[in-house]
Every structure is written in structure tokens, then in C-alpha cells.
Amino acid sequence: MGKVVNLGVFVADTAYRAARQPKMGETILGRSFVLGPGGKGSNQSVASAMAGAETHFISRLGADAFADIALATWAKAGVHPAVTQDPQSYTGAAYIFIEDATGNNAIIISPGAAADISNADIDANKALIESAQVFITQLEQPIPVALYALQLARAAGVTTILNPAPAAQLPQGMLGFCDYVTPNESEAEALTGLPVTSVAEAKVAARRLRELGAGAAIITLGDKGALFHDGTRTVHIPPFKAGPVVETTGAGDAFNGGFAAALAEGQDPVEACRFGSATAGISVTRPGTAPSMPARAETLALLNG
């Protein structure tokens, strides 16, 4: 199997379900509480490790109970942490309020030690990045550091993937260091200024992402599948149905982790997209994010079924 190196963030998701949010100074009773692993980079690393890739994750944690959750999550999935622990800071956490009647949510994220990820972390892992088949990052850590890492990986001939999430304005020219950019509909719209509500509109936005410098654009479209465009091929990958949908929160991370693993293995990019789509198709049938990521054998069974 190939090697995937991921730069990103871990946060502990603390999810509270209640009838409404409390007013300032008020205390109310909640209906439920769930504590679990989160962070796009961490989730994607779990997905690629579960898919069979040798996966290394570059990040920063505190030295606390939430860090213990991160390390246990990675150990179970087979992710190799390239992580600095800072006892003077804390591991990132997210407060997630879920309105019981509607399922709507409000979120506060405190990245903690991960906010201090710097170019020094990239330099310290230079040899690791250069030894990878695939390097992938997102936009939850400081964006200038993501750009620095993409530049280093590209200079070493490593295949680079940017999952531009959460949506943010990118430095000019950043997409030029990305062999693949993998936004969802809203992120593609934020990057291009073009609406993305259908496969046809995704094709137009994908062409624009190529004009902005990306080698290839892969726009994930939820229940409409994904759209691949590299200037030579434009392919719509239908979604894979693995059962009733339970939760879609981790679908994008499942796709990216599965896609990265398949690329690192040497699969054709369109086939790697199909592998990523099948990974996502299984993940949505399970609750949670990292805990929903399927094993390689499950994904292959769905692909070949």
C-alpha cells in the first residue's frame, strides 16, 4: 500500500441536544450528550488508514484527556501520529448544540494547540512528507502553513490534495500547488463565485477551478455523487447506496480519506474517486465521524457487489 501524509487538526466534539439554546445567564436541561473524535484532518487520516494506506498525521495536541481520545482513535485505526503535545495549551474542542425538534446546529470551535501549527512543524516532518505518495491538507490549521506544506510536497514530486474546508479565501496562486482540489458544493461556490446546485453547474465550476490553477477538480455533491474534471476527462461518479442514511457529517472526510488512499496505491484518479465515493457511501449508514469510517474490505465489497 502507498503512504499518505495528512496535515490537519483534531478536535474533541462535544455534542449537546436540547429543545433550545439557553439564554445568557440561564441553565437548561439537555436531552443527550455525545463526546467523540472530530477534526477534518484527523477524520480523513482515520479513513485513509482504514482503507489500507500507511497514514501519518501531522498536528498539535495538548497533554490532556482530549489528547488521550485522539491518540486512542488513531491507534485503533492504525494512524501514525507525527504530533507535538504542548502541556501549556489544550487539545482542540468543539461545542455543538443540536436543536431537538429540527436537527439544526450551532457550533463553537476552539482549536487550542492546533492553532499554533507552524512552518516549523512542516520542517520537522520534511522527510516524512517527501517520502509520501500523497500529501493532503485542509483549512482548519493556519492557511499559510497549509500552503507552505503543499509547496514542499509539490517540490518533492508528491501528489498533493487540498480539501478546501471550511470555506475560506485562499492566497493567490495556492491552487497551483494542488494536483487535486476537493470542495463540496458550497466550498466550490466560495472559491469560484459560481453556483453549484447540479451536476451541470459543477462541471462549470470545475473548469473554473482548473483555470485558477488546480490540476484537477473533484466536487463532492452529496446525494448526487461527485464530479471529476482534469481538463481531459469529465466524469460524474454516482453515489453508492450501502443502506439507510443515519448521519452525513463524516461523508466528505470519508471521501477524501478513501480517495487519498486509493491514489497512494496507484489507482487511476477516476477509480480512486469511485473508491472514495464507496467509502463515503458506507460511512453515512453509521453515526459519528471517525467511528463511521469503513474497513478496506467493506469498501471493496461495495465496489464489487
XYZ file of C-alpha atoms in Angstrom:
305
model
C 0.000 0.000 0.000
C 1.043 3.597 -0.533
C 1.878 6.227 2.068
C -0.437 9.155 2.846
C 0.701 12.121 4.958
C -2.036 14.396 6.285
C -1.622 17.827 7.868
C -4.621 18.886 9.923
C -6.477 19.265 13.178
C -8.037 17.053 15.824
C -10.845 18.388 17.990
C -12.992 16.599 20.532
C -16.628 17.007 19.510
C -18.923 17.675 22.469
C -22.489 17.483 21.166
C -25.444 18.637 23.270
C -29.042 18.075 22.207
C -31.771 20.239 23.772
C -35.089 21.879 22.965
C -33.400 25.261 22.557
C -30.226 27.153 23.364
C -30.040 28.704 26.824
C -30.265 32.458 27.182
C -27.346 34.340 28.698
C -27.214 33.534 32.412
C -29.691 30.659 32.078
C -29.220 26.943 32.721
C -31.468 24.390 30.986
C -31.620 20.600 30.901
C -30.375 18.824 27.802
C -31.803 15.711 26.162
C -28.500 13.987 25.358
C -24.725 14.380 25.197
C -22.101 12.708 22.995
C -18.313 13.052 23.208
C -16.274 11.833 20.252
C -13.309 12.438 17.955
C -13.510 15.149 15.300
C -11.457 17.453 13.107
C -11.288 17.073 9.340
C -7.621 16.120 9.143
C -7.990 13.524 11.880
C -11.171 12.060 10.375
C -9.579 11.836 6.928
C -6.494 10.164 8.373
C -8.677 7.535 10.049
C -10.482 6.966 6.745
C -7.286 6.511 4.728
C -5.726 4.222 7.358
C -8.899 2.106 7.478
C -8.730 1.969 3.669
C -5.310 0.350 3.917
C -2.879 3.206 3.354
C 0.142 3.757 5.592
C -1.123 7.008 7.073
C 0.774 9.650 9.044
C -0.916 12.654 10.669
C 0.890 15.928 11.411
C -0.785 18.022 14.099
C -0.573 19.503 17.596
C -2.389 18.447 20.765
C -2.421 19.459 24.381
C -1.483 16.984 27.122
C -4.940 16.239 28.498
C -7.900 13.856 28.402
C -8.984 15.004 24.929
C -5.479 14.224 23.629
C -5.921 10.719 25.038
C -9.073 10.367 22.887
C -7.113 11.425 19.809
C -4.261 9.013 20.426
C -6.637 6.131 21.139
C -8.636 6.887 17.967
C -5.505 6.858 15.818
C -4.120 3.721 17.459
C -7.344 1.831 16.783
C -7.392 2.891 13.109
C -3.648 2.431 12.522
C -2.791 6.119 12.024
C 0.824 7.058 12.814
C 0.864 10.386 14.726
C 3.559 12.923 13.887
C 2.257 15.080 16.690
C 3.639 17.601 19.157
C 1.941 17.732 22.567
C 2.010 21.096 24.354
C 1.276 20.903 28.101
C 0.950 24.696 28.186
C -2.027 24.608 25.796
C -5.037 22.331 25.339
C -6.393 19.916 22.763
C -8.942 21.455 20.425
C -12.629 21.061 21.188
C -15.954 21.842 19.549
C -19.207 22.745 21.299
C -22.087 21.528 19.147
C -25.650 22.479 20.079
C -28.332 20.448 18.281
C -31.920 21.693 18.335
C -34.026 18.659 19.191
C -37.048 19.421 17.007
C -35.214 20.391 13.807
C -31.720 18.923 13.993
C -30.281 22.372 13.245
C -26.994 23.087 14.943
C -24.800 25.887 16.257
C -21.086 25.274 16.749
C -18.169 26.892 18.600
C -14.685 25.563 17.789
C -11.649 26.271 19.955
C -8.606 24.791 18.144
C -6.268 25.027 21.143
C -2.751 23.779 20.430
C -3.627 23.164 16.765
C -3.882 26.928 16.248
C -0.124 27.015 16.815
C 0.742 24.635 13.974
C 3.540 26.439 12.130
C 6.067 26.090 9.339
C 8.429 24.634 11.948
C 6.121 21.614 12.220
C 6.394 21.153 8.466
C 10.181 21.499 8.513
C 10.388 18.945 11.327
C 8.451 16.481 9.155
C 10.054 17.372 5.829
C 11.490 13.890 5.228
C 8.173 12.268 6.108
C 6.254 14.451 3.639
C 8.832 13.898 0.906
C 8.578 10.111 1.355
C 4.810 10.031 0.774
C 2.919 9.132 -2.373
C 0.131 11.534 -1.388
C 0.047 14.640 0.820
C -3.350 16.023 1.863
C -4.408 19.005 3.933
C -7.445 21.149 4.744
C -8.061 24.703 6.014
C -8.636 24.133 9.752
C -4.991 24.833 10.657
C -3.420 28.182 9.666
C -3.734 28.545 5.888
C -0.178 29.873 5.342
C 1.147 26.644 6.888
C -1.026 24.549 4.579
C 0.373 26.482 1.606
C 3.958 26.004 2.833
C 3.392 22.257 3.179
C 1.795 21.973 -0.266
C 4.771 23.798 -1.787
C 7.218 21.460 -0.041
C 5.330 18.355 -1.136
C 4.979 19.562 -4.714
C 8.703 20.355 -4.912
C 9.417 16.754 -3.888
C 7.113 15.337 -6.560
C 4.488 14.165 -4.072
C 0.857 14.144 -5.276
C -0.968 16.940 -3.435
C -4.626 17.197 -2.392
C -6.323 20.239 -0.868
C -9.711 19.759 0.725
C -10.671 23.477 0.993
C -12.797 23.099 4.117
C -14.065 25.028 5.876
C -14.598 27.511 3.041
C -12.099 30.378 3.158
C -10.379 32.833 0.851
C -7.161 31.285 -0.433
C -3.884 33.104 -1.049
C -3.420 33.918 -4.717
C -1.779 31.026 -6.524
C -2.382 28.419 -3.805
C -4.414 26.161 -6.093
C -1.413 25.997 -8.402
C 0.286 23.722 -5.871
C -2.662 21.310 -5.772
C -2.815 18.283 -8.042
C -6.375 17.797 -6.780
C -8.796 20.163 -5.062
C -11.855 18.537 -3.468
C -14.532 21.054 -2.424
C -18.178 20.318 -1.755
C -20.878 22.426 -3.434
C -20.705 25.404 -1.061
C -16.906 25.392 -0.951
C -16.726 25.265 -4.749
C -19.078 28.248 -4.916
C -16.944 30.153 -2.401
C -13.797 29.518 -4.459
C -15.271 30.263 -7.884
C -18.196 32.604 -7.253
C -20.340 30.240 -9.332
C -23.461 28.417 -8.119
C -23.139 24.651 -7.688
C -26.576 23.084 -7.286
C -26.443 20.456 -10.056
C -24.019 18.247 -11.934
C -24.123 20.657 -14.885
C -23.189 23.608 -12.678
C -20.458 21.517 -11.043
C -18.877 21.000 -14.467
C -18.674 24.768 -14.997
C -17.222 25.343 -11.524
C -14.696 22.538 -12.014
C -13.437 24.181 -15.190
C -13.046 27.435 -13.272
C -11.049 25.702 -10.532
C -8.693 24.408 -13.208
C -8.362 27.941 -14.576
C -7.400 29.048 -11.067
C -4.513 26.584 -11.094
C -5.721 23.225 -9.782
C -4.507 20.195 -11.685
C -7.891 18.510 -11.295
C -11.117 19.404 -9.528
C -13.322 16.910 -7.722
C -16.559 18.424 -6.452
C -18.481 16.281 -3.985
C -22.226 16.628 -4.478
C -23.815 14.807 -1.548
C -26.590 12.512 -2.714
C -25.733 13.396 -6.334
C -22.301 11.752 -6.088
C -19.136 13.525 -7.251
C -17.829 15.275 -10.365
C -14.247 14.709 -11.606
C -12.622 17.060 -14.144
C -8.945 17.234 -15.097
C -9.085 19.049 -18.430
C -9.075 15.767 -20.349
C -11.836 13.793 -18.671
C -15.073 14.969 -17.090
C -16.721 12.114 -15.210
C -19.781 12.061 -12.971
C -19.439 9.390 -10.267
C -22.879 8.351 -8.964
C -23.300 7.839 -5.221
C -23.028 4.372 -3.706
C -26.006 3.155 -1.685
C -24.928 0.976 1.217
C -28.088 1.180 3.320
C -30.314 3.683 5.130
C -28.646 7.031 5.820
C -28.013 7.581 9.532
C -25.655 10.594 9.544
C -23.851 12.507 6.794
C -21.442 14.525 8.962
C -18.369 12.467 8.083
C -19.153 11.811 4.422
C -16.768 14.401 2.995
C -13.928 13.232 5.209
C -14.635 9.608 4.260
C -14.469 10.517 0.578
C -11.185 12.411 0.936
C -9.524 9.739 3.047
C -10.618 6.943 0.734
C -9.617 8.917 -2.363
C -6.161 9.683 -0.936
C -5.586 6.035 -0.015
C -6.588 4.816 -3.464
C -4.364 7.387 -5.183
C -1.425 6.409 -2.979
C -1.998 2.802 -4.025
C -1.611 3.868 -7.660
C -5.235 3.715 -8.773
C -6.410 5.784 -11.721
C -7.858 9.070 -10.382
C -11.398 8.300 -11.547
C -11.253 4.855 -9.950
C -9.860 6.491 -6.820
C -12.919 8.770 -6.830
C -15.149 5.712 -7.032
C -13.286 4.225 -4.046
C -13.768 7.481 -2.144
C -17.461 7.555 -3.027
C -17.930 3.982 -1.833
C -16.113 4.827 1.410
C -18.484 7.751 1.930
C -21.486 5.615 0.986
C -20.761 3.252 3.861
C -19.874 5.993 6.354
C -23.296 7.661 6.125
C -25.012 4.473 7.282
C -23.310 4.840 10.680
C -23.317 7.501 13.402
C -20.326 9.703 14.114
C -17.366 10.761 12.018
C -14.155 8.827 12.710
C -16.129 5.857 14.130
C -18.121 5.625 10.883
C -15.134 5.001 8.599
C -15.274 1.560 6.946
C -12.551 -1.045 6.691
C -10.964 -1.609 3.278
C -12.704 -4.968 2.830
C -16.112 -3.342 3.323
C -15.418 -0.705 0.686
C -14.140 -3.280 -1.804
C -17.225 -5.410 -1.216
C -19.479 -2.453 -2.018
C -17.449 -1.555 -5.108
C -17.501 -5.090 -6.428
C -21.008 -6.005 -5.300
